[in-house]
PDB file of C-alpha atoms and ligand atoms in Angstrom:
ATOM      1  CA  UNK W   1       0.000   0.000   0.000  1.00 51.00           C
ATOM      2  CA  UNK W   2       1.615   3.218  -1.134  1.00 72.00           C
ATOM      3  CA  UNK W   3      -1.259   5.541  -0.395  1.00 75.00           C
ATOM      4  CA  UNK W   4       0.734   7.581   2.129  1.00 80.00           C
ATOM      5  CA  UNK W   5       3.649   8.020  -0.211  1.00 83.00           C
ATOM      6  CA  UNK W   6       1.328   9.090  -3.030  1.00 84.00           C
ATOM      7  CA  UNK W   7      -0.551  11.572  -0.886  1.00 81.00           C
ATOM      8  CA  UNK W   8       2.731  12.943   0.431  1.00 82.00           C
ATOM      9  CA  UNK W   9       3.843  13.615  -3.135  1.00 81.00           C
ATOM     10  CA  UNK W  10       0.721  15.751  -3.562  1.00 77.00           C
ATOM     11  CA  UNK W  11       2.364  18.253  -1.256  1.00 72.00           C
ATOM     12  CA  UNK W  12       5.408  18.481  -3.488  1.00 68.00           C
ATOM     13  CA  UNK W  13       3.420  19.254  -6.625  1.00 66.00           C
ATOM     14  CA  UNK W  14       3.675  22.950  -7.392  1.00 60.00           C
ATOM     15  CA  UNK W  15       0.307  24.385  -6.457  1.00 61.00           C
ATOM     16  CA  UNK W  16      -1.598  26.594  -8.801  1.00 66.00           C
ATOM     17  CA  UNK W  17      -0.420  30.175  -8.595  1.00 65.00           C
ATOM     18  CA  UNK W  18      -1.494  32.383  -5.735  1.00 69.00           C
ATOM     19  CA  UNK W  19      -3.466  34.516  -8.179  1.00 71.00           C
ATOM     20  CA  UNK W  20      -5.762  31.591  -9.040  1.00 71.00           C
ATOM     21  CA  UNK W  21      -6.382  30.832  -5.390  1.00 72.00           C
ATOM     22  CA  UNK W  22      -7.219  34.450  -4.596  1.00 76.00           C
ATOM     23  CA  UNK W  23      -9.611  34.662  -7.512  1.00 74.00           C
ATOM     24  CA  UNK W  24     -11.272  31.368  -6.517  1.00 70.00           C
ATOM     25  CA  UNK W  25     -11.835  32.769  -3.066  1.00 72.00           C
ATOM     26  CA  UNK W  26     -13.631  35.684  -4.738  1.00 72.00           C
ATOM     27  CA  UNK W  27     -16.151  33.305  -6.415  1.00 65.00           C
ATOM     28  CA  UNK W  28     -17.870  32.728  -3.101  1.00 65.00           C
ATOM     29  CA  UNK W  29     -17.977  36.442  -2.341  1.00 70.00           C
ATOM     30  CA  UNK W  30     -21.031  38.020  -3.943  1.00 68.00           C
ATOM     31  CA  UNK W  31     -19.548  41.494  -3.439  1.00 74.00           C
ATOM     32  CA  UNK W  32     -16.426  40.684  -5.496  1.00 75.00           C
ATOM     33  CA  UNK W  33     -15.680  43.232  -8.186  1.00 79.00           C
ATOM     34  CA  UNK W  34     -13.600  43.545 -11.340  1.00 79.00           C
ATOM     35  CA  UNK W  35     -11.086  45.694  -9.498  1.00 84.00           C
ATOM     36  CA  UNK W  36     -10.551  42.969  -6.869  1.00 83.00           C
ATOM     37  CA  UNK W  37      -9.890  40.464  -9.643  1.00 81.00           C
ATOM     38  CA  UNK W  38      -7.522  42.908 -11.287  1.00 82.00           C
ATOM     39  CA  UNK W  39      -5.694  43.392  -8.019  1.00 83.00           C
ATOM     40  CA  UNK W  40      -5.363  39.628  -7.509  1.00 81.00           C
ATOM     41  CA  UNK W  41      -4.004  39.197 -11.030  1.00 81.00           C
ATOM     42  CA  UNK W  42      -1.618  42.124 -10.910  1.00 78.00           C
ATOM     43  CA  UNK W  43       0.987  39.948  -9.206  1.00 76.00           C
ATOM     44  CA  UNK W  44       1.009  37.571 -12.159  1.00 78.00           C
ATOM     45  CA  UNK W  45       1.240  39.240 -15.594  1.00 80.00           C
ATOM     46  CA  UNK W  46       1.585  35.848 -17.346  1.00 81.00           C
ATOM     47  CA  UNK W  47      -1.852  34.786 -16.138  1.00 83.00           C
ATOM     48  CA  UNK W  48      -3.394  38.083 -17.170  1.00 85.00           C
ATOM     49  CA  UNK W  49      -1.932  37.567 -20.661  1.00 88.00           C
ATOM     50  CA  UNK W  50      -3.369  34.062 -20.861  1.00 86.00           C
ATOM     51  CA  UNK W  51      -6.702  35.291 -19.544  1.00 88.00           C
ATOM     52  CA  UNK W  52      -6.977  37.951 -22.246  1.00 91.00           C
ATOM     53  CA  UNK W  53      -5.998  35.473 -24.965  1.00 90.00           C
ATOM     54  CA  UNK W  54      -8.732  33.116 -23.746  1.00 89.00           C
ATOM     55  CA  UNK W  55     -11.271  35.933 -23.519  1.00 91.00           C
ATOM     56  CA  UNK W  56     -10.536  36.790 -27.155  1.00 92.00           C
ATOM     57  CA  UNK W  57     -10.676  33.170 -28.367  1.00 91.00           C
ATOM     58  CA  UNK W  58     -13.280  32.108 -30.895  1.00 90.00           C
ATOM     59  CA  UNK W  59     -14.876  29.778 -28.316  1.00 90.00           C
ATOM     60  CA  UNK W  60     -16.208  32.607 -26.179  1.00 87.00           C
ATOM     61  CA  UNK W  61     -17.343  34.478 -29.281  1.00 84.00           C
ATOM     62  CA  UNK W  62     -17.027  38.086 -28.120  1.00 86.00           C
ATOM     63  CA  UNK W  63     -16.785  40.271 -31.229  1.00 86.00           C
ATOM     64  CA  UNK W  64     -15.055  43.218 -29.494  1.00 85.00           C
ATOM     65  CA  UNK W  65     -11.332  43.020 -28.775  1.00 91.00           C
ATOM     66  CA  UNK W  66     -10.895  42.608 -25.021  1.00 92.00           C
ATOM     67  CA  UNK W  67      -7.854  44.486 -23.751  1.00 93.00           C
ATOM     68  CA  UNK W  68      -8.168  44.532 -19.981  1.00 91.00           C
ATOM     69  CA  UNK W  69      -9.355  42.420 -17.088  1.00 89.00           C
ATOM     70  CA  UNK W  70     -12.019  45.027 -16.307  1.00 89.00           C
ATOM     71  CA  UNK W  71     -13.351  44.880 -19.868  1.00 91.00           C
ATOM     72  CA  UNK W  72     -13.342  41.068 -19.774  1.00 91.00           C
ATOM     73  CA  UNK W  73     -15.429  41.134 -16.598  1.00 88.00           C
ATOM     74  CA  UNK W  74     -17.933  43.605 -18.020  1.00 89.00           C
ATOM     75  CA  UNK W  75     -18.348  41.685 -21.313  1.00 90.00           C
ATOM     76  CA  UNK W  76     -18.137  38.104 -20.039  1.00 89.00           C
ATOM     77  CA  UNK W  77     -19.146  38.370 -16.401  1.00 87.00           C
ATOM     78  CA  UNK W  78     -17.266  37.656 -13.231  1.00 84.00           C
ATOM     79  CA  UNK W  79     -17.918  33.911 -13.234  1.00 83.00           C
ATOM     80  CA  UNK W  80     -16.658  33.393 -16.764  1.00 86.00           C
ATOM     81  CA  UNK W  81     -13.527  35.382 -16.043  1.00 87.00           C
ATOM     82  CA  UNK W  82     -12.915  33.367 -12.887  1.00 84.00           C
ATOM     83  CA  UNK W  83     -13.116  30.156 -14.913  1.00 84.00           C
ATOM     84  CA  UNK W  84     -10.617  31.596 -17.360  1.00 86.00           C
ATOM     85  CA  UNK W  85      -8.202  32.447 -14.566  1.00 84.00           C
ATOM     86  CA  UNK W  86      -8.379  28.849 -13.323  1.00 83.00           C
ATOM     87  CA  UNK W  87      -7.828  27.602 -16.890  1.00 85.00           C
ATOM     88  CA  UNK W  88      -4.878  29.946 -17.366  1.00 83.00           C
ATOM     89  CA  UNK W  89      -3.311  28.648 -14.138  1.00 80.00           C
ATOM     90  CA  UNK W  90      -4.175  24.982 -14.699  1.00 83.00           C
ATOM     91  CA  UNK W  91      -2.571  25.049 -18.147  1.00 83.00           C
ATOM     92  CA  UNK W  92       0.896  25.089 -16.583  1.00 79.00           C
ATOM     93  CA  UNK W  93       0.175  21.884 -14.641  1.00 83.00           C
ATOM     94  CA  UNK W  94      -1.852  20.047 -17.298  1.00 88.00           C
ATOM     95  CA  UNK W  95       0.353  20.778 -20.317  1.00 87.00           C
ATOM     96  CA  UNK W  96       3.208  18.627 -19.018  1.00 86.00           C
ATOM     97  CA  UNK W  97       3.768  15.109 -20.343  1.00 89.00           C
ATOM     98  CA  UNK W  98       2.185  12.560 -17.980  1.00 91.00           C
ATOM     99  CA  UNK W  99       4.337   9.469 -17.581  1.00 90.00           C
ATOM    100  CA  UNK W 100       2.596   6.228 -16.775  1.00 90.00           C
ATOM    101  CA  UNK W 101      -0.562   7.239 -18.623  1.00 90.00           C
ATOM    102  CA  UNK W 102       1.290   7.478 -21.909  1.00 89.00           C
ATOM    103  CA  UNK W 103       0.223  11.062 -22.453  1.00 91.00           C
ATOM    104  CA  UNK W 104       2.807  13.171 -24.319  1.00 90.00           C
ATOM    105  CA  UNK W 105       3.155  16.898 -23.534  1.00 89.00           C
ATOM    106  CA  UNK W 106      -0.072  18.749 -24.240  1.00 88.00           C
ATOM    107  CA  UNK W 107      -2.242  15.648 -24.517  1.00 91.00           C
ATOM    108  CA  UNK W 108      -3.839  15.798 -21.046  1.00 93.00           C
ATOM    109  CA  UNK W 109      -4.435  19.518 -21.630  1.00 92.00           C
ATOM    110  CA  UNK W 110      -6.148  18.812 -24.950  1.00 92.00           C
ATOM    111  CA  UNK W 111      -8.305  16.145 -23.273  1.00 94.00           C
ATOM    112  CA  UNK W 112      -9.152  18.466 -20.359  1.00 95.00           C
ATOM    113  CA  UNK W 113     -10.176  21.322 -22.663  1.00 94.00           C
ATOM    114  CA  UNK W 114     -12.219  18.926 -24.783  1.00 95.00           C
ATOM    115  CA  UNK W 115     -14.078  17.607 -21.722  1.00 97.00           C
ATOM    116  CA  UNK W 116     -14.754  21.212 -20.605  1.00 95.00           C
ATOM    117  CA  UNK W 117     -16.265  22.301 -23.889  1.00 95.00           C
ATOM    118  CA  UNK W 118     -18.163  18.998 -24.233  1.00 97.00           C
ATOM    119  CA  UNK W 119     -19.575  19.523 -20.725  1.00 97.00           C
ATOM    120  CA  UNK W 120     -20.753  23.029 -21.604  1.00 95.00           C
ATOM    121  CA  UNK W 121     -22.078  21.723 -24.901  1.00 95.00           C
ATOM    122  CA  UNK W 122     -24.078  19.032 -23.097  1.00 96.00           C
ATOM    123  CA  UNK W 123     -25.505  21.531 -20.634  1.00 96.00           C
ATOM    124  CA  UNK W 124     -26.662  23.669 -23.580  1.00 94.00           C
ATOM    125  CA  UNK W 125     -27.943  20.680 -25.527  1.00 93.00           C
ATOM    126  CA  UNK W 126     -30.062  19.162 -22.777  1.00 93.00           C
ATOM    127  CA  UNK W 127     -30.937  22.454 -21.112  1.00 90.00           C
ATOM    128  CA  UNK W 128     -30.160  21.573 -17.499  1.00 86.00           C
ATOM    129  CA  UNK W 129     -28.602  23.647 -14.749  1.00 82.00           C
ATOM    130  CA  UNK W 130     -25.371  21.930 -13.778  1.00 79.00           C
ATOM    131  CA  UNK W 131     -23.734  24.768 -11.892  1.00 79.00           C
ATOM    132  CA  UNK W 132     -21.769  27.598 -13.366  1.00 78.00           C
ATOM    133  CA  UNK W 133     -18.438  26.040 -12.468  1.00 86.00           C
ATOM    134  CA  UNK W 134     -18.999  23.081 -14.796  1.00 93.00           C
ATOM    135  CA  UNK W 135     -16.181  24.316 -17.064  1.00 93.00           C
ATOM    136  CA  UNK W 136     -13.731  24.346 -14.158  1.00 90.00           C
ATOM    137  CA  UNK W 137     -14.830  20.937 -12.853  1.00 94.00           C
ATOM    138  CA  UNK W 138     -14.387  19.397 -16.301  1.00 96.00           C
ATOM    139  CA  UNK W 139     -11.073  21.138 -16.855  1.00 94.00           C
ATOM    140  CA  UNK W 140      -9.632  19.745 -13.642  1.00 93.00           C
ATOM    141  CA  UNK W 141     -11.251  16.275 -13.644  1.00 96.00           C
ATOM    142  CA  UNK W 142      -8.043  14.355 -14.475  1.00 96.00           C
ATOM    143  CA  UNK W 143      -5.566  16.524 -12.544  1.00 93.00           C
ATOM    144  CA  UNK W 144      -4.863  13.502 -10.306  1.00 94.00           C
ATOM    145  CA  UNK W 145      -3.023  11.888 -13.223  1.00 94.00           C
ATOM    146  CA  UNK W 146      -0.303  14.512 -12.905  1.00 91.00           C
ATOM    147  CA  UNK W 147       0.451  13.203  -9.409  1.00 89.00           C
ATOM    148  CA  UNK W 148      -0.258   9.518  -9.956  1.00 92.00           C
ATOM    149  CA  UNK W 149       1.636   9.133 -13.252  1.00 92.00           C
ATOM    150  CA  UNK W 150       4.996   8.300 -11.696  1.00 91.00           C
ATOM    151  CA  UNK W 151       3.418   5.598  -9.522  1.00 94.00           C
ATOM    152  CA  UNK W 152       1.431   4.158 -12.418  1.00 94.00           C
ATOM    153  CA  UNK W 153       4.689   3.814 -14.361  1.00 94.00           C
ATOM    154  CA  UNK W 154       6.397   2.060 -11.461  1.00 94.00           C
ATOM    155  CA  UNK W 155       3.525  -0.402 -11.043  1.00 94.00           C
ATOM    156  CA  UNK W 156       2.699  -0.842 -14.684  1.00 94.00           C
ATOM    157  CA  UNK W 157       3.064  -4.627 -14.611  1.00 95.00           C
ATOM    158  CA  UNK W 158       0.511  -4.945 -11.790  1.00 95.00           C
ATOM    159  CA  UNK W 159      -1.851  -2.493 -13.495  1.00 94.00           C
ATOM    160  CA  UNK W 160      -1.648  -4.391 -16.760  1.00 93.00           C
ATOM    161  CA  UNK W 161      -2.267  -7.683 -14.957  1.00 95.00           C
ATOM    162  CA  UNK W 162      -5.377  -6.146 -13.352  1.00 94.00           C
ATOM    163  CA  UNK W 163      -6.568  -4.844 -16.740  1.00 91.00           C
ATOM    164  CA  UNK W 164      -6.070  -8.329 -18.168  1.00 92.00           C
ATOM    165  CA  UNK W 165      -8.406  -9.647 -15.447  1.00 93.00           C
ATOM    166  CA  UNK W 166     -11.090  -7.338 -16.867  1.00 91.00           C
ATOM    167  CA  UNK W 167     -10.849  -4.439 -14.401  1.00 91.00           C
ATOM    168  CA  UNK W 168     -11.404  -0.884 -15.648  1.00 89.00           C
ATOM    169  CA  UNK W 169      -8.388   1.416 -15.620  1.00 90.00           C
ATOM    170  CA  UNK W 170      -9.462   3.124 -12.382  1.00 92.00           C
ATOM    171  CA  UNK W 171     -10.083  -0.227 -10.691  1.00 93.00           C
ATOM    172  CA  UNK W 172      -6.634  -1.345 -11.847  1.00 94.00           C
ATOM    173  CA  UNK W 173      -5.100   1.812 -10.339  1.00 95.00           C
ATOM    174  CA  UNK W 174      -6.783   1.056  -7.041  1.00 95.00           C
ATOM    175  CA  UNK W 175      -5.759  -2.613  -7.168  1.00 94.00           C
ATOM    176  CA  UNK W 176      -2.103  -1.723  -7.777  1.00 94.00           C
ATOM    177  CA  UNK W 177      -1.720   1.549  -5.863  1.00 94.00           C
ATOM    178  CA  UNK W 178      -4.530   1.717  -3.328  1.00 93.00           C
ATOM    179  CA  UNK W 179      -5.972   4.870  -4.933  1.00 94.00           C
ATOM    180  CA  UNK W 180      -7.154   5.978  -8.357  1.00 95.00           C
ATOM    181  CA  UNK W 181      -6.444   9.282 -10.137  1.00 95.00           C
ATOM    182  CA  UNK W 182      -9.951  10.551  -9.343  1.00 97.00           C
ATOM    183  CA  UNK W 183      -9.469  10.381  -5.565  1.00 95.00           C
ATOM    184  CA  UNK W 184      -5.925  11.792  -5.776  1.00 93.00           C
ATOM    185  CA  UNK W 185      -7.245  14.667  -7.926  1.00 93.00           C
ATOM    186  CA  UNK W 186     -10.036  15.372  -5.457  1.00 94.00           C
ATOM    187  CA  UNK W 187      -7.519  15.424  -2.602  1.00 91.00           C
ATOM    188  CA  UNK W 188      -5.301  17.850  -4.500  1.00 86.00           C
ATOM    189  CA  UNK W 189      -8.185  20.182  -5.324  1.00 86.00           C
ATOM    190  CA  UNK W 190      -9.512  20.219  -1.800  1.00 86.00           C
ATOM    191  CA  UNK W 191      -6.059  21.372  -0.688  1.00 81.00           C
ATOM    192  CA  UNK W 192      -6.324  24.184  -3.232  1.00 77.00           C
ATOM    193  CA  UNK W 193      -9.608  25.277  -1.615  1.00 73.00           C
ATOM    194  CA  UNK W 194     -11.597  24.555  -4.788  1.00 81.00           C
ATOM    195  CA  UNK W 195     -15.389  24.601  -4.161  1.00 85.00           C
ATOM    196  CA  UNK W 196     -16.791  21.324  -2.813  1.00 91.00           C
ATOM    197  CA  UNK W 197     -19.118  20.498  -5.728  1.00 92.00           C
ATOM    198  CA  UNK W 198     -16.152  20.651  -8.135  1.00 92.00           C
ATOM    199  CA  UNK W 199     -14.116  18.362  -5.859  1.00 94.00           C
ATOM    200  CA  UNK W 200     -17.095  15.988  -5.691  1.00 97.00           C
ATOM    201  CA  UNK W 201     -17.441  15.843  -9.487  1.00 97.00           C
ATOM    202  CA  UNK W 202     -13.710  15.136  -9.855  1.00 97.00           C
ATOM    203  CA  UNK W 203     -13.793  12.457  -7.152  1.00 98.00           C
ATOM    204  CA  UNK W 204     -16.549  10.411  -8.790  1.00 97.00           C
ATOM    205  CA  UNK W 205     -16.134  11.185 -12.494  1.00 97.00           C
ATOM    206  CA  UNK W 206     -15.463   7.539 -13.372  1.00 95.00           C
ATOM    207  CA  UNK W 207     -17.868   6.034 -10.927  1.00 94.00           C
ATOM    208  CA  UNK W 208     -20.993   8.186 -10.551  1.00 96.00           C
ATOM    209  CA  UNK W 209     -23.096   5.141  -9.619  1.00 96.00           C
ATOM    210  CA  UNK W 210     -21.057   4.675  -6.440  1.00 96.00           C
ATOM    211  CA  UNK W 211     -21.055   8.360  -5.438  1.00 97.00           C
ATOM    212  CA  UNK W 212     -22.774   8.995  -2.101  1.00 97.00           C
ATOM    213  CA  UNK W 213     -25.219  11.397  -3.801  1.00 96.00           C
ATOM    214  CA  UNK W 214     -26.153  12.430  -7.315  1.00 94.00           C
ATOM    215  CA  UNK W 215     -25.182  15.861  -8.584  1.00 95.00           C
ATOM    216  CA  UNK W 216     -25.791  17.296 -12.076  1.00 96.00           C
ATOM    217  CA  UNK W 217     -22.222  18.637 -12.221  1.00 96.00           C
ATOM    218  CA  UNK W 218     -20.837  15.142 -11.617  1.00 97.00           C
ATOM    219  CA  UNK W 219     -23.253  13.628 -14.138  1.00 97.00           C
ATOM    220  CA  UNK W 220     -22.273  16.076 -16.873  1.00 97.00           C
ATOM    221  CA  UNK W 221     -18.516  15.729 -16.244  1.00 97.00           C
ATOM    222  CA  UNK W 222     -18.900  11.940 -16.327  1.00 97.00           C
ATOM    223  CA  UNK W 223     -20.754  11.971 -19.650  1.00 97.00           C
ATOM    224  CA  UNK W 224     -18.442  14.601 -21.193  1.00 97.00           C
ATOM    225  CA  UNK W 225     -15.381  12.551 -20.219  1.00 96.00           C
ATOM    226  CA  UNK W 226     -16.841   9.381 -21.727  1.00 95.00           C
ATOM    227  CA  UNK W 227     -17.795  11.335 -24.841  1.00 94.00           C
ATOM    228  CA  UNK W 228     -14.189  12.499 -25.317  1.00 94.00           C
ATOM    229  CA  UNK W 229     -12.988   8.926 -24.806  1.00 91.00           C
ATOM    230  CA  UNK W 230     -15.514   7.760 -27.409  1.00 89.00           C
ATOM    231  CA  UNK W 231     -14.077  10.177 -29.970  1.00 88.00           C
ATOM    232  CA  UNK W 232     -10.508   9.507 -28.879  1.00 82.00           C
ATOM    233  CA  UNK W 233      -9.265  12.838 -27.477  1.00 81.00           C
ATOM    234  CA  UNK W 234      -6.372  12.337 -25.066  1.00 77.00           C
ATOM    235  CA  UNK W 235      -6.800   8.655 -24.397  1.00 76.00           C
ATOM    236  CA  UNK W 236      -3.286   7.542 -23.544  1.00 78.00           C
ATOM    237  CA  UNK W 237      -3.185   4.258 -21.701  1.00 77.00           C
ATOM    238  CA  UNK W 238      -6.785   4.528 -20.479  1.00 77.00           C
ATOM    239  CA  UNK W 239      -8.101   3.563 -23.881  1.00 69.00           C
ATOM    240  CA  UNK W 240     -11.486   3.958 -25.501  1.00 69.00           C
ATOM    241  CA  UNK W 241     -14.728   3.912 -23.621  1.00 70.00           C
ATOM    242  CA  UNK W 242     -18.029   3.518 -25.328  1.00 73.00           C
ATOM    243  CA  UNK W 243     -20.832   4.089 -22.866  1.00 86.00           C
ATOM    244  CA  UNK W 244     -21.647   6.456 -20.032  1.00 92.00           C
ATOM    245  CA  UNK W 245     -23.440   5.170 -16.921  1.00 93.00           C
ATOM    246  CA  UNK W 246     -27.011   4.218 -17.806  1.00 94.00           C
ATOM    247  CA  UNK W 247     -28.487   5.792 -14.690  1.00 96.00           C
ATOM    248  CA  UNK W 248     -26.604   9.055 -15.315  1.00 96.00           C
ATOM    249  CA  UNK W 249     -27.812   9.181 -18.930  1.00 95.00           C
ATOM    250  CA  UNK W 250     -31.358   8.620 -17.699  1.00 96.00           C
ATOM    251  CA  UNK W 251     -31.077  11.282 -15.013  1.00 95.00           C
ATOM    252  CA  UNK W 252     -29.808  13.838 -17.515  1.00 95.00           C
ATOM    253  CA  UNK W 253     -32.136  12.712 -20.273  1.00 95.00           C
ATOM    254  CA  UNK W 254     -29.173  12.471 -22.606  1.00 95.00           C
ATOM    255  CA  UNK W 255     -29.444  10.279 -25.684  1.00 92.00           C
ATOM    256  CA  UNK W 256     -27.312   9.279 -28.647  1.00 91.00           C
ATOM    257  CA  UNK W 257     -28.498  12.268 -30.685  1.00 93.00           C
ATOM    258  CA  UNK W 258     -27.290  14.713 -28.013  1.00 94.00           C
ATOM    259  CA  UNK W 259     -23.946  12.952 -27.753  1.00 94.00           C
ATOM    260  CA  UNK W 260     -23.458  13.012 -31.515  1.00 93.00           C
ATOM    261  CA  UNK W 261     -24.269  16.702 -31.805  1.00 95.00           C
ATOM    262  CA  UNK W 262     -21.915  17.667 -28.989  1.00 96.00           C
ATOM    263  CA  UNK W 263     -19.175  15.333 -30.260  1.00 94.00           C
ATOM    264  CA  UNK W 264     -19.279  16.866 -33.710  1.00 93.00           C
ATOM    265  CA  UNK W 265     -18.476  20.315 -32.304  1.00 94.00           C
ATOM    266  CA  UNK W 266     -16.165  19.381 -29.445  1.00 95.00           C
ATOM    267  CA  UNK W 267     -12.973  19.085 -31.461  1.00 91.00           C
ATOM    268  CA  UNK W 268     -13.391  22.523 -33.026  1.00 92.00           C
ATOM    269  CA  UNK W 269     -14.234  24.143 -29.692  1.00 92.00           C
ATOM    270  CA  UNK W 270     -11.256  22.521 -27.982  1.00 91.00           C
ATOM    271  CA  UNK W 271      -8.925  23.589 -30.779  1.00 89.00           C
ATOM    272  CA  UNK W 272     -10.131  27.192 -30.482  1.00 89.00           C
ATOM    273  CA  UNK W 273      -9.253  27.237 -26.804  1.00 89.00           C
ATOM    274  CA  UNK W 274      -5.963  25.368 -27.181  1.00 86.00           C
ATOM    275  CA  UNK W 275      -4.866  27.823 -29.877  1.00 85.00           C
ATOM    276  CA  UNK W 276      -5.735  30.795 -27.699  1.00 84.00           C
ATOM    277  CA  UNK W 277      -3.441  29.553 -24.948  1.00 79.00           C
ATOM    278  CA  UNK W 278      -0.661  28.441 -27.266  1.00 73.00           C
ATOM    279  CA  UNK W 279      -0.407  31.901 -28.830  1.00 56.00           C
TER     280      UNK W 279
HETATM  281 FE1  LIG M   1     -10.312  10.295 -15.397  1.00 77.33          FE
HETATM  282 FE1  LIG M   2     -10.622  12.153 -18.473  1.00 77.33          FE
END
């Protein structure tokens, strides 16, 4: 059992920048203003640059050129801008190659962006309220892989033996390591003071049927992740998956037609965002 060692290594992972944490704290504060966000970002010009590139990306579809944080807040709203700050900060962590999972540099990032836009696409398609932080939850759902990758590589033989016995990838992680990337990710995010419903969605994204409660944000992240694995974005060692949980699909009222429509646009949406941050 290497759980302790794995959780200890969570502490050594560079946390998201202080700017992201300050802005996240502002989400919960209904009196937060554009100038507070600006002040939090002032200490990190790189993040402000990324934020403005995202705000001007085709995905968000604002025709005017956005040149300042204040303008971004007034055109896109505080919540949208907060999500962009998290994305700008998470990019640094998620763009790295992830050993063990067989994900070259940029691949986990591409997958994470794709799941985010698919999640928003699903919410639009089926017309449900899943919480405004759905983009952030989807973006961060696999962050545990960044921590667990080294351990997966070290125990690859045991993981492959478990997969050969018919276990899913997450079950194989648990069999070999005592934890899966979903629980490690949730642990990491709770240390970053990320809101509890996001942590919950990350924790159960592979296993919504075993979650202690149902939550639309979890359901949508689960389906969006499966959707991206159906169309093959950022698979790595996890491989293809063909079907979301039946009870989740029922709860959301999501059918094949919805999945097909969202899938057909996901790649383009994800490319728009990836290009904005690569600029
Ligand atoms: Fe995952
Ligand atoms: Fe995923």
